[in-house]
PDB file of C-alpha atoms in Angstrom:
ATOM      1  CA  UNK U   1      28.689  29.256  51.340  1.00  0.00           C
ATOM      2  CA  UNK U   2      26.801  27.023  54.440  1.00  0.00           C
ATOM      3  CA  UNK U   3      24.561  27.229  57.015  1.00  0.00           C
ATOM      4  CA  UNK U   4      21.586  27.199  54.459  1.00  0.00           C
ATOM      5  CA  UNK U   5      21.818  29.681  52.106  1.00  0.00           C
ATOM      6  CA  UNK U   6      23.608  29.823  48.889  1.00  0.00           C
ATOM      7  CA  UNK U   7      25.508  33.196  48.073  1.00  0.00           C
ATOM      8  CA  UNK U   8      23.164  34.003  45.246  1.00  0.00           C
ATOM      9  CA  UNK U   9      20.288  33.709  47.632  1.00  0.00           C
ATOM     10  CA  UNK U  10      22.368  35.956  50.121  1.00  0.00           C
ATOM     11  CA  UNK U  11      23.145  38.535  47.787  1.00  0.00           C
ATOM     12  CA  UNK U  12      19.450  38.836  46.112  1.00  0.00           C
ATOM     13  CA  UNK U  13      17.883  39.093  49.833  1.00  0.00           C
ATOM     14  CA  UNK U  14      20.197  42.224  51.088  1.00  0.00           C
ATOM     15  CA  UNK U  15      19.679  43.347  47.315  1.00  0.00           C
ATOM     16  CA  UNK U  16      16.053  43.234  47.505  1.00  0.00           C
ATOM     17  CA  UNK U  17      16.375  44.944  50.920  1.00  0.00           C
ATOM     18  CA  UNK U  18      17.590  48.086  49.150  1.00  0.00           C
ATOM     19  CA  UNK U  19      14.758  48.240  46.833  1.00  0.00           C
ATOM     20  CA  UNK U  20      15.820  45.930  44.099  1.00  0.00           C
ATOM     21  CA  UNK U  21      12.657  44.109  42.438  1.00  0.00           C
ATOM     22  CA  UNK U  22      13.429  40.200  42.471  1.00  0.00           C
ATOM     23  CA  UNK U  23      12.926  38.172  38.923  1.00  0.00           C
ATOM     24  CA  UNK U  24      11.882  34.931  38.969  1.00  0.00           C
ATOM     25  CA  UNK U  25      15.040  31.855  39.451  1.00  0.00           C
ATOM     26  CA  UNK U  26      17.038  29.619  41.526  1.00  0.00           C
ATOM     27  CA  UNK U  27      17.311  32.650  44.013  1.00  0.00           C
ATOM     28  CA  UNK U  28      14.440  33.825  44.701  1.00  0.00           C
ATOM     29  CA  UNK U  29      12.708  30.187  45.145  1.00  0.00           C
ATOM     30  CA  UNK U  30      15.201  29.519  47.583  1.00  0.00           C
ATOM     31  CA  UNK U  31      14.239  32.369  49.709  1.00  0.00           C
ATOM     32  CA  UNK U  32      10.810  31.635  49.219  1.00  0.00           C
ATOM     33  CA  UNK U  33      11.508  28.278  50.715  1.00  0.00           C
ATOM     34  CA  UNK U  34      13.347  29.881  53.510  1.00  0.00           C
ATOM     35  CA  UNK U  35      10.572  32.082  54.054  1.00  0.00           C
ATOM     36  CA  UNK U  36      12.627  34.728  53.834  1.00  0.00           C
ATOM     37  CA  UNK U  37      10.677  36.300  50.979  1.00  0.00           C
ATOM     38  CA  UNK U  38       6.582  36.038  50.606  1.00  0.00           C
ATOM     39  CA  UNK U  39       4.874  37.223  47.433  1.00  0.00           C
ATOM     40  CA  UNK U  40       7.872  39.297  46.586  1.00  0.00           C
ATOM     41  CA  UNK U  41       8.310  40.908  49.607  1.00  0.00           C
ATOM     42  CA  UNK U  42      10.650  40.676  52.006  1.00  0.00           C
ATOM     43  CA  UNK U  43      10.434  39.104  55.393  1.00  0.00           C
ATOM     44  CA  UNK U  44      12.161  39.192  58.465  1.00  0.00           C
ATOM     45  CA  UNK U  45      14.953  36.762  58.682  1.00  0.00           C
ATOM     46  CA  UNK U  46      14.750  35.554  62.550  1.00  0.00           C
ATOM     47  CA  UNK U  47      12.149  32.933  61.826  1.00  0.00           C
ATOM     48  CA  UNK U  48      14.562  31.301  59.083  1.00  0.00           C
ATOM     49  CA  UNK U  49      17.412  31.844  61.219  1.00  0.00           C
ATOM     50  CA  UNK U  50      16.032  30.180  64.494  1.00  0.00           C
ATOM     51  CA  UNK U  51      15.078  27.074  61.900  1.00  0.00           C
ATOM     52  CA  UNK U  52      18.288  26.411  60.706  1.00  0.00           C
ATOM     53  CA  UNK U  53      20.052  26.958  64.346  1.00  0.00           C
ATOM     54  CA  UNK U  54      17.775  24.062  65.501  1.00  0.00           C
ATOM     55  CA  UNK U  55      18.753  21.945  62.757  1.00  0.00           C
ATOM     56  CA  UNK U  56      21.936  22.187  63.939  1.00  0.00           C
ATOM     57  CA  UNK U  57      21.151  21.493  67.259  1.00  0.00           C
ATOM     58  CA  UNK U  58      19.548  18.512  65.673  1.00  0.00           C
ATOM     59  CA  UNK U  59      22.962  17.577  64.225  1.00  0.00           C
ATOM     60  CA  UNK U  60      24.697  17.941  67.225  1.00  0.00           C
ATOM     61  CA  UNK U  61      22.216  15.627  69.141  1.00  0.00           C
ATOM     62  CA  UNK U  62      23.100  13.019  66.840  1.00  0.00           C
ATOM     63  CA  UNK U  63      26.694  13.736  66.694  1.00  0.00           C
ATOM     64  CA  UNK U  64      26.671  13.011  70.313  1.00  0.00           C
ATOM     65  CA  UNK U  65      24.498   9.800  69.552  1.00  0.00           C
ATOM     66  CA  UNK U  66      27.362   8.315  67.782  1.00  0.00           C
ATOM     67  CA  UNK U  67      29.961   9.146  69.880  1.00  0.00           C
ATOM     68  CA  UNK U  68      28.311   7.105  72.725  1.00  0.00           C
ATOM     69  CA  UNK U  69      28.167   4.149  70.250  1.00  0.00           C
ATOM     70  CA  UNK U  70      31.484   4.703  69.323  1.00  0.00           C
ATOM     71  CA  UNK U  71      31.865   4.324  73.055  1.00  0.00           C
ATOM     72  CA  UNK U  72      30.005   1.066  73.174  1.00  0.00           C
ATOM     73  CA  UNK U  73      32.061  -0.300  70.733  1.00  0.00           C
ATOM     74  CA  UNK U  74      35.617  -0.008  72.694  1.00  0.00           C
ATOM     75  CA  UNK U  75      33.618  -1.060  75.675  1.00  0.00           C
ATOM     76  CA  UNK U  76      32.461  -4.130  73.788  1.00  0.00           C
ATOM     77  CA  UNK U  77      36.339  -4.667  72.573  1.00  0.00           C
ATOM     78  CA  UNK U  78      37.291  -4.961  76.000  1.00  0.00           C
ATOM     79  CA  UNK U  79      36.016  -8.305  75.915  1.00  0.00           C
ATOM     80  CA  UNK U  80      35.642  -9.390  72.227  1.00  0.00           C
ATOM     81  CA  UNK U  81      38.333  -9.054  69.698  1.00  0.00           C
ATOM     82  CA  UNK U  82      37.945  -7.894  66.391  1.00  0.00           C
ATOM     83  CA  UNK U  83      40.264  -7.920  63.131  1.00  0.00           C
ATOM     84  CA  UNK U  84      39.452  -4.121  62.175  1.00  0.00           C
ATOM     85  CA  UNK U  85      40.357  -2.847  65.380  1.00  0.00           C
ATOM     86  CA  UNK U  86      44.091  -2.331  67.449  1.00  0.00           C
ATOM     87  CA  UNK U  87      44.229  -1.161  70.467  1.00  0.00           C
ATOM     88  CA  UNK U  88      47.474   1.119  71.666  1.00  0.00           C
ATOM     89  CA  UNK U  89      48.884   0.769  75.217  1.00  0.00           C
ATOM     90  CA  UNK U  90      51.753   2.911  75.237  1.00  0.00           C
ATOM     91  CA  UNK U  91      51.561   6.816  74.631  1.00  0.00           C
ATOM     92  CA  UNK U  92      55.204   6.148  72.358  1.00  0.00           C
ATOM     93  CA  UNK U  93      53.181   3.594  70.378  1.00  0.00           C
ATOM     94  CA  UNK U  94      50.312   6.073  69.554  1.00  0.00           C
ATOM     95  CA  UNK U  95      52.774   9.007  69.382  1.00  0.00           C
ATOM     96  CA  UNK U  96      53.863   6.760  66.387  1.00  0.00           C
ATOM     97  CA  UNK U  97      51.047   5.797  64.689  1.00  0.00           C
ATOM     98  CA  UNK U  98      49.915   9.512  64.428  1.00  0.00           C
ATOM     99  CA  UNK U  99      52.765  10.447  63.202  1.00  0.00           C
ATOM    100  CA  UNK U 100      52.725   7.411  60.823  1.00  0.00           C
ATOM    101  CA  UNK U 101      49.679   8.074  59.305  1.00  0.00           C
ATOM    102  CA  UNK U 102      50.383  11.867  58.535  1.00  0.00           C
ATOM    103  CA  UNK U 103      53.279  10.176  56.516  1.00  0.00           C
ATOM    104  CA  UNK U 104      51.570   7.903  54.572  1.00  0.00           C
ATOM    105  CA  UNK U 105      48.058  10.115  54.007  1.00  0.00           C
ATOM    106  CA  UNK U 106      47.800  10.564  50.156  1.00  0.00           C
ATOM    107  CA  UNK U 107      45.092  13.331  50.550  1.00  0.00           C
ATOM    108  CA  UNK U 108      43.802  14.240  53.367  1.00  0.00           C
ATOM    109  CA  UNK U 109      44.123  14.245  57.169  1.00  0.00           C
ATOM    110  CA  UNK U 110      40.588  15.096  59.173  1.00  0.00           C
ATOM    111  CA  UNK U 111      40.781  15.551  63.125  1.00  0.00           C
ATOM    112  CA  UNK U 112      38.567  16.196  66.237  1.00  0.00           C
ATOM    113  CA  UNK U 113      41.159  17.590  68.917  1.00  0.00           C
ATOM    114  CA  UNK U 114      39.783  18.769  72.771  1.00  0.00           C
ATOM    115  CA  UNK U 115      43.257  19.489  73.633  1.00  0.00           C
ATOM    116  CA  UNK U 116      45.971  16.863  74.473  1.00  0.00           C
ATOM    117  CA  UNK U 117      45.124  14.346  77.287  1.00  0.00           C
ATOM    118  CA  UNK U 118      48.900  14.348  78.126  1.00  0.00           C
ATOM    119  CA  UNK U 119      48.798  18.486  78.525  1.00  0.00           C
ATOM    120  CA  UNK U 120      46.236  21.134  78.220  1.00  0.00           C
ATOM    121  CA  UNK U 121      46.909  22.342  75.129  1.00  0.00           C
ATOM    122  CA  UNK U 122      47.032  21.409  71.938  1.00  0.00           C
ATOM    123  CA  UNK U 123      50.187  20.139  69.924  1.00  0.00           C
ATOM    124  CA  UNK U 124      51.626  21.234  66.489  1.00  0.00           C
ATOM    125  CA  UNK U 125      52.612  17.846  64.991  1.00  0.00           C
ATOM    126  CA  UNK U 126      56.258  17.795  63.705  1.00  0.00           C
ATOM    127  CA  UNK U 127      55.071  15.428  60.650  1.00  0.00           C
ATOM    128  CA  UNK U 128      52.229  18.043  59.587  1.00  0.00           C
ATOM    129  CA  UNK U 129      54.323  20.760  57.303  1.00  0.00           C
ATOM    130  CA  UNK U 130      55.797  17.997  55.014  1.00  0.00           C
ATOM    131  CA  UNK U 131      52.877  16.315  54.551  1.00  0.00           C
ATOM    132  CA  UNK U 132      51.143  20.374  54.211  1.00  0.00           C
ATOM    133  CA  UNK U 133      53.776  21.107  51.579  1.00  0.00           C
ATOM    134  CA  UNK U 134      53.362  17.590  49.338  1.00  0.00           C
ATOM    135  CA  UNK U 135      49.176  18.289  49.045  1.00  0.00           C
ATOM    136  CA  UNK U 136      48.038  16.677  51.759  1.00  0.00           C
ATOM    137  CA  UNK U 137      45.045  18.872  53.656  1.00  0.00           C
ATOM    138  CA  UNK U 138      43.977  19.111  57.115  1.00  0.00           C
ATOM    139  CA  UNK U 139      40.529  19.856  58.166  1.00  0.00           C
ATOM    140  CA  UNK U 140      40.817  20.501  62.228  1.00  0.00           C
ATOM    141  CA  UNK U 141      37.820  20.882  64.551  1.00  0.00           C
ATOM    142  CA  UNK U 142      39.118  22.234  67.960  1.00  0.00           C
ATOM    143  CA  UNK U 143      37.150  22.411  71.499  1.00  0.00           C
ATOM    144  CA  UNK U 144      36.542  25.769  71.549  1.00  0.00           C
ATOM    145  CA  UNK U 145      38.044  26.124  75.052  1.00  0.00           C
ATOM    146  CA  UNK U 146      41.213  25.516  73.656  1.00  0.00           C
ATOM    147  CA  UNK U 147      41.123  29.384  71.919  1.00  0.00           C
ATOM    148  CA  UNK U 148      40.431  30.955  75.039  1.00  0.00           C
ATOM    149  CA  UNK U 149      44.084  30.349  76.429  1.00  0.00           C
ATOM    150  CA  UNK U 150      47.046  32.062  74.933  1.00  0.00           C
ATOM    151  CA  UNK U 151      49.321  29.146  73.895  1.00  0.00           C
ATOM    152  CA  UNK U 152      46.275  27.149  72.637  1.00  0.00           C
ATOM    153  CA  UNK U 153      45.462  29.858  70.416  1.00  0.00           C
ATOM    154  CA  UNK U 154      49.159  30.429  69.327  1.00  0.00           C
ATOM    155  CA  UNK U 155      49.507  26.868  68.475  1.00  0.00           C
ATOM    156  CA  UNK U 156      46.455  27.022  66.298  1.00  0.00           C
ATOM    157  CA  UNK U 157      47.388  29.599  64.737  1.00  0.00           C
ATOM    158  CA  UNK U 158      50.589  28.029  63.744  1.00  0.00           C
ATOM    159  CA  UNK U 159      48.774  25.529  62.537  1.00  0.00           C
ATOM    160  CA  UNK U 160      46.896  27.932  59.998  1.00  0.00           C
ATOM    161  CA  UNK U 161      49.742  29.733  59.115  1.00  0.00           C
ATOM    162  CA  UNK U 162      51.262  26.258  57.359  1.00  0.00           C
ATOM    163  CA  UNK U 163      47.743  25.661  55.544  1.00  0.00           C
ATOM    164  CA  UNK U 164      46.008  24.195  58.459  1.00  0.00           C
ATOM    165  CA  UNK U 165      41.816  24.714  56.862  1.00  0.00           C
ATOM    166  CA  UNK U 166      40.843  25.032  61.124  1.00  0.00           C
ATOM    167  CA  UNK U 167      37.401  25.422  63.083  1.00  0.00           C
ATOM    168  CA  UNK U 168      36.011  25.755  66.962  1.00  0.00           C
ATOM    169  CA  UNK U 169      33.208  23.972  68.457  1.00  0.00           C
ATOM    170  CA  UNK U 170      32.200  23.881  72.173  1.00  0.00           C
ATOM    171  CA  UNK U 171      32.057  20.219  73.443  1.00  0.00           C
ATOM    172  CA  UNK U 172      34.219  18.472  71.150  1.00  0.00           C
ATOM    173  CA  UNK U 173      33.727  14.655  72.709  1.00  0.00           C
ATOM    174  CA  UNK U 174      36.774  12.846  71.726  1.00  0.00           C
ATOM    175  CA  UNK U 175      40.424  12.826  69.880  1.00  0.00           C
ATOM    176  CA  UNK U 176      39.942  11.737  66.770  1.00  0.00           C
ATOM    177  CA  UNK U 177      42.466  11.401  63.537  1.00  0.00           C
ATOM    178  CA  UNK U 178      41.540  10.369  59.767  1.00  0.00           C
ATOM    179  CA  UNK U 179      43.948   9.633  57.271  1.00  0.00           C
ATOM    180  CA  UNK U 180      42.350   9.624  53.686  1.00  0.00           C
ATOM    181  CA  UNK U 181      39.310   7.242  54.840  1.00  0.00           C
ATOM    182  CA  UNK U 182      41.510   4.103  55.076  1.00  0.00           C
ATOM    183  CA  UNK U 183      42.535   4.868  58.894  1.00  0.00           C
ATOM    184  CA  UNK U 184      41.727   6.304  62.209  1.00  0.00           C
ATOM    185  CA  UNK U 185      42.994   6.504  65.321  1.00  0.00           C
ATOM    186  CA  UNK U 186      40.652   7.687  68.679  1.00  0.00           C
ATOM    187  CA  UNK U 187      43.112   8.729  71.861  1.00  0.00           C
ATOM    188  CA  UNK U 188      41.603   8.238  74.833  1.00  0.00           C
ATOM    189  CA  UNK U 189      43.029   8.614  78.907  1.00  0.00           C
ATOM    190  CA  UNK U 190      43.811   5.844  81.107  1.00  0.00           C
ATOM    191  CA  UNK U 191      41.405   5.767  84.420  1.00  0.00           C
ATOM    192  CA  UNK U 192      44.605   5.926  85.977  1.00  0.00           C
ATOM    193  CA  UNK U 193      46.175   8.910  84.548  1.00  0.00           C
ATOM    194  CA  UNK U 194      49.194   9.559  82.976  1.00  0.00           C
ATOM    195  CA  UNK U 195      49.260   7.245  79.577  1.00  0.00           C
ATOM    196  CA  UNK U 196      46.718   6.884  76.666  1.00  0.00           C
ATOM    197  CA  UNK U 197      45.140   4.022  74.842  1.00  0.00           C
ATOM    198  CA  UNK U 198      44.419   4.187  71.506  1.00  0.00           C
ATOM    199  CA  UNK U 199      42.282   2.604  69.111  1.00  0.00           C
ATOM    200  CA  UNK U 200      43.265   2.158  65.677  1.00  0.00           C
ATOM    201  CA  UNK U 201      40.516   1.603  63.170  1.00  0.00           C
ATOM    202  CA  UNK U 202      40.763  -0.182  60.203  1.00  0.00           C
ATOM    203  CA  UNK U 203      38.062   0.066  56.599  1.00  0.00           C
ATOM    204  CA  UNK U 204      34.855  -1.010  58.501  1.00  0.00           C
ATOM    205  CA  UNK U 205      31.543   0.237  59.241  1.00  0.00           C
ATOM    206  CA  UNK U 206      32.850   2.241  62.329  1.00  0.00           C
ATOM    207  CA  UNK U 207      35.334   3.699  60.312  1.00  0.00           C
ATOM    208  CA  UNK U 208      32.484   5.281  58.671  1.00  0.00           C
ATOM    209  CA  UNK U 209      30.885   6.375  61.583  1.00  0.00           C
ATOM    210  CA  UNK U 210      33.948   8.040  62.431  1.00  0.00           C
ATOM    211  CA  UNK U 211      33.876   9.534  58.580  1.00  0.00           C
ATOM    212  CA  UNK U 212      30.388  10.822  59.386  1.00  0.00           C
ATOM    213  CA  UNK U 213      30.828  12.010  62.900  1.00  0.00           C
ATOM    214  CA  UNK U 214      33.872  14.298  61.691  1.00  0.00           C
ATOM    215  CA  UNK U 215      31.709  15.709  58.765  1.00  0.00           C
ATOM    216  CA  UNK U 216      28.771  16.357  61.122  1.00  0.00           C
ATOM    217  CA  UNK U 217      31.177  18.685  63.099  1.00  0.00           C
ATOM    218  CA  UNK U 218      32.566  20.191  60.388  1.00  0.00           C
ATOM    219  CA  UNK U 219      29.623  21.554  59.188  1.00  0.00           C
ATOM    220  CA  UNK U 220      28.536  22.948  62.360  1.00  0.00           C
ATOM    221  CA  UNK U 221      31.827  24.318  63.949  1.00  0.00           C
ATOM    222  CA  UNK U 222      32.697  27.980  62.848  1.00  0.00           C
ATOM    223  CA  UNK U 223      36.013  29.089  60.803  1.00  0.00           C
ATOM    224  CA  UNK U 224      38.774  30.098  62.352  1.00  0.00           C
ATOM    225  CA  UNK U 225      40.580  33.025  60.967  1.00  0.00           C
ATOM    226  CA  UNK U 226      44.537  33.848  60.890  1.00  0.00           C
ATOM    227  CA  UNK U 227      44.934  36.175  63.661  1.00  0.00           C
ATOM    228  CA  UNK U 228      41.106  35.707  64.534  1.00  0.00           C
ATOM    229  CA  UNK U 229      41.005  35.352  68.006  1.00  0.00           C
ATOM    230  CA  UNK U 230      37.461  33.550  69.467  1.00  0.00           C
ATOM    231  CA  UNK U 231      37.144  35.120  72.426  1.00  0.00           C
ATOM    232  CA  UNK U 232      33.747  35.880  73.306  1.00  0.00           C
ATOM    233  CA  UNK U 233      33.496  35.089  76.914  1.00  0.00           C
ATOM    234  CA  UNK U 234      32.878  39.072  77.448  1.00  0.00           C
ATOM    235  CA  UNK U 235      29.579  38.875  75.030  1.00  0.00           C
ATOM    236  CA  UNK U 236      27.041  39.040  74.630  1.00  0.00           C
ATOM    237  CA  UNK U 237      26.615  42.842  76.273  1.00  0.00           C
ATOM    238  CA  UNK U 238      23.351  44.401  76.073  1.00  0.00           C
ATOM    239  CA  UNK U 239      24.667  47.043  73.015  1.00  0.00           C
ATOM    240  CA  UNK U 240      25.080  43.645  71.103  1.00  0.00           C
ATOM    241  CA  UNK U 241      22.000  41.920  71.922  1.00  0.00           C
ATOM    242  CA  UNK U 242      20.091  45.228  70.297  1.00  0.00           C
ATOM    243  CA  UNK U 243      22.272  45.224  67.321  1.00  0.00           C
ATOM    244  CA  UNK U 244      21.699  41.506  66.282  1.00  0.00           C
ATOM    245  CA  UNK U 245      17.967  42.104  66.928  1.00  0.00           C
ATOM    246  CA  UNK U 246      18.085  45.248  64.228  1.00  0.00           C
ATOM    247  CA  UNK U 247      19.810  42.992  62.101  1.00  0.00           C
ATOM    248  CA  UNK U 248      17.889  39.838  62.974  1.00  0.00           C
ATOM    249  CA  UNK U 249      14.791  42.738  61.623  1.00  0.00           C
ATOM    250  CA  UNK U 250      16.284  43.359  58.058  1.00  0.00           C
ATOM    251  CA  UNK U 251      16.801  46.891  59.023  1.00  0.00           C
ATOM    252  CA  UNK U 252      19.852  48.442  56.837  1.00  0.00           C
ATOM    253  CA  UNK U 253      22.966  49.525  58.130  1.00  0.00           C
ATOM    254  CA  UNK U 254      21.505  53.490  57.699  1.00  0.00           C
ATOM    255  CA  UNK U 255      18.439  52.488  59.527  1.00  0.00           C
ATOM    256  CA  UNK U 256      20.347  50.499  62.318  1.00  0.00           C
ATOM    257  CA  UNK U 257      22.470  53.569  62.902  1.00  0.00           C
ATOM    258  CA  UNK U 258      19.491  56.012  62.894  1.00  0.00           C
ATOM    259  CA  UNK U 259      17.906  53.736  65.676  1.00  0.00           C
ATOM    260  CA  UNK U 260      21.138  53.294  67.774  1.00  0.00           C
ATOM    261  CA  UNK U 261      22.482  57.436  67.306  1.00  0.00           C
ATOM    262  CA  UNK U 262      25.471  56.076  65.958  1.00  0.00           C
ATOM    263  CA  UNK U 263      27.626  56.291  62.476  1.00  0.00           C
ATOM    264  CA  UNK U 264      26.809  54.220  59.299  1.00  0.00           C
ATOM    265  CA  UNK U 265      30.705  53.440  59.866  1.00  0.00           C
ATOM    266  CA  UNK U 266      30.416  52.248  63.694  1.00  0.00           C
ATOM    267  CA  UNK U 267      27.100  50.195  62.541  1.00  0.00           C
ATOM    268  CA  UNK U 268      29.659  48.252  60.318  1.00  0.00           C
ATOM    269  CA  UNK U 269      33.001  48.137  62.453  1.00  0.00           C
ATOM    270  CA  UNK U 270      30.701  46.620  65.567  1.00  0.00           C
ATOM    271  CA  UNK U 271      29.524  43.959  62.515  1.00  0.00           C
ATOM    272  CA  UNK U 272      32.720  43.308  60.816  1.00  0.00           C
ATOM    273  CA  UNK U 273      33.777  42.782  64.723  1.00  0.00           C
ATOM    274  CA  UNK U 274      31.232  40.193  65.782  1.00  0.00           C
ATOM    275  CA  UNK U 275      31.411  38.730  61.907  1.00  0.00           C
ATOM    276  CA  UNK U 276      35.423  38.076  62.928  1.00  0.00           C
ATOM    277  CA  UNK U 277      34.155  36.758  66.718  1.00  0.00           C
ATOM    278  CA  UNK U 278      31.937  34.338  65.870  1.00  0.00           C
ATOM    279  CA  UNK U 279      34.208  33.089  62.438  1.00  0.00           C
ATOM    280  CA  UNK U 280      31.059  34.056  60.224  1.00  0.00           C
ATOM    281  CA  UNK U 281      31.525  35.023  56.374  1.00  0.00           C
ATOM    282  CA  UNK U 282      28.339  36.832  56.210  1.00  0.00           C
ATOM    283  CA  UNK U 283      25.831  38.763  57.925  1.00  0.00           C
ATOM    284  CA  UNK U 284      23.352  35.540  57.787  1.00  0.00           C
ATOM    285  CA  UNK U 285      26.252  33.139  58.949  1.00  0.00           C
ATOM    286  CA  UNK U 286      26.303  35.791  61.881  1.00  0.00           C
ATOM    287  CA  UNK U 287      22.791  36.021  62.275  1.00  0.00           C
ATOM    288  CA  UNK U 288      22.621  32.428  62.737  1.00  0.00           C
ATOM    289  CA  UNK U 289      26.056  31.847  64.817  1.00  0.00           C
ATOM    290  CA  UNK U 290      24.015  34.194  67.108  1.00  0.00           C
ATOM    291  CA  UNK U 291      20.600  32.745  67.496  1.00  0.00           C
ATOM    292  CA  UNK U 292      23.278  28.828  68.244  1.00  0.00           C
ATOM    293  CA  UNK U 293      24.574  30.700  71.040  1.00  0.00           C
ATOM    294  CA  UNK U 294      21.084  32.220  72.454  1.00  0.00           C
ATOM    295  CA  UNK U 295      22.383  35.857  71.357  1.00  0.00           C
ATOM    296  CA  UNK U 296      18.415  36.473  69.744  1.00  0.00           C
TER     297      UNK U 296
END
């Protein structure tokens, strides 16, 4: 459990909206400080929500931050060289070293991927199932874009299908590969066109910026499911909008459907629908997947 609230928290909260008296614990003081409970009663959850979707947006601003000084940093290696640093000319040579360092990882490979610079879509790596199937795991971030095209999502979902642990963000700002935390490697296109450079990093302080910049995304990018396609570019539609207001409220599932003339049942497929949409676990990672994308 993320996004702010532990599953023991989750559960008491949609318990306590059914009735259930609260005892005093870990729990309920972390609803308290969430201010989604108040003297034992419970409160709306929109105010919590909108906090934690600006913390995010928080993150994200300084996400960004260090990808422009990770920009500085080639710009300043341009003209100064540096012992922790290579830099790849030829798209063979970094071809290589990606492949090289899925190889070698011992136990873990993290990555940032917009979508190859040398096509549009994104490319299952031939050295990924053998290093899958001796322990090694994969944490992927993908440009969101990427999931709204049908051979990007197909190759993702390749990807998950091996053991690939896979996520979607919108603006994903550069190519980035981690092997354990001794090595990384940032892709970037020529001003020309048609090659990449490469940078690979050695153990150094900007290898840990590059740690920390993967991490940030992680945590804010949403899951991506097997067979879970992202494709929201149709939401969100008025019908939806009222819904994730009513549940924004606290209302129940039998009070959402009363208001809305609908079924119990419908109140929960249109849930379990935008749950799968939006790659949230839980009503609350919904609620707050939601209020990111100005749904509230």
């Amino acid at each position: 459990m993320h996004e702010g609230l532990s599953q023991e928290a989750e559960q008491l909260y949609l318990a306590m909206l059914r009735g259930a008296m609260s005892k005093p614990g870990a729990a309920h003081a972390e609803l308290e400080r969430l201010g989604l409970v108040r003297d034992h009663d419970v409160r709306p959850p929109r105010s919590a929500l909108a906090a934690i979707a600006s913390s995010h947006e928080a993150a994200a601003v300084r996400a960004r931050e260090t990808a422009e000084m990770l920009a500085r940093a080639y710009a300043e290696h341009q003209t100064k060289e540096v012992d922790f640093v290579e830099v790849l000319k030829d798209a063979d040579e970094v071809i290589s070293a990606f492949e090289e360092m899925q190889s070698q990882a011992r136990t873990e490979i993290r990555a940032l991927d917009p979508g190859s610079y040398l096509s549009p879509q994104p490319e299952a790596s031939p050295a990924q199932p053998p290093a899958l199937a001796r322990g090694v795991g994969y944490r992927v971030v993908y440009e969101s874009a990427l999931l709204q095209t049908e051979l990007g999502f197909a190759s993702v979902q390749e990807s998950i299908s091996v053991g690939e642990q896979a996520r979607a963000f919108p603006g994903v700002p550069l190519k980035l590969v981690i092997a354990d935390s001794d090595r990384a490697l940032i892709a970037v296109p020529t001003v020309t066109g048609g090659n990449v450079v490469a940078l690979l990093i050695h153990p150094s302080v900007l290898l840990s910026a590059l740690i920390e910049l993967f991490e940030a995304f992680w945590r804010m990018a949403v899951s991506i499911t097997p067979g879970g396609q992202q494709d929201t570019h149709e939401e969100p539609t008025t019908a939806t909008r009222r819904l994730m207001a009513l549940l924004s409220a606290g209302l129940t599932d039998e009070a959402i459907a009363r208001e809305l003339g609908i079924s119990e049942r419908t109140v929960h497929r249109r849930v379990s629908r935008l749950q799968q949409l939006l790659g949230a676990q839980t009503r609350f990672q919904l609620g707050v997947q939601a209020s990111r994308r100005g749904w509230l």
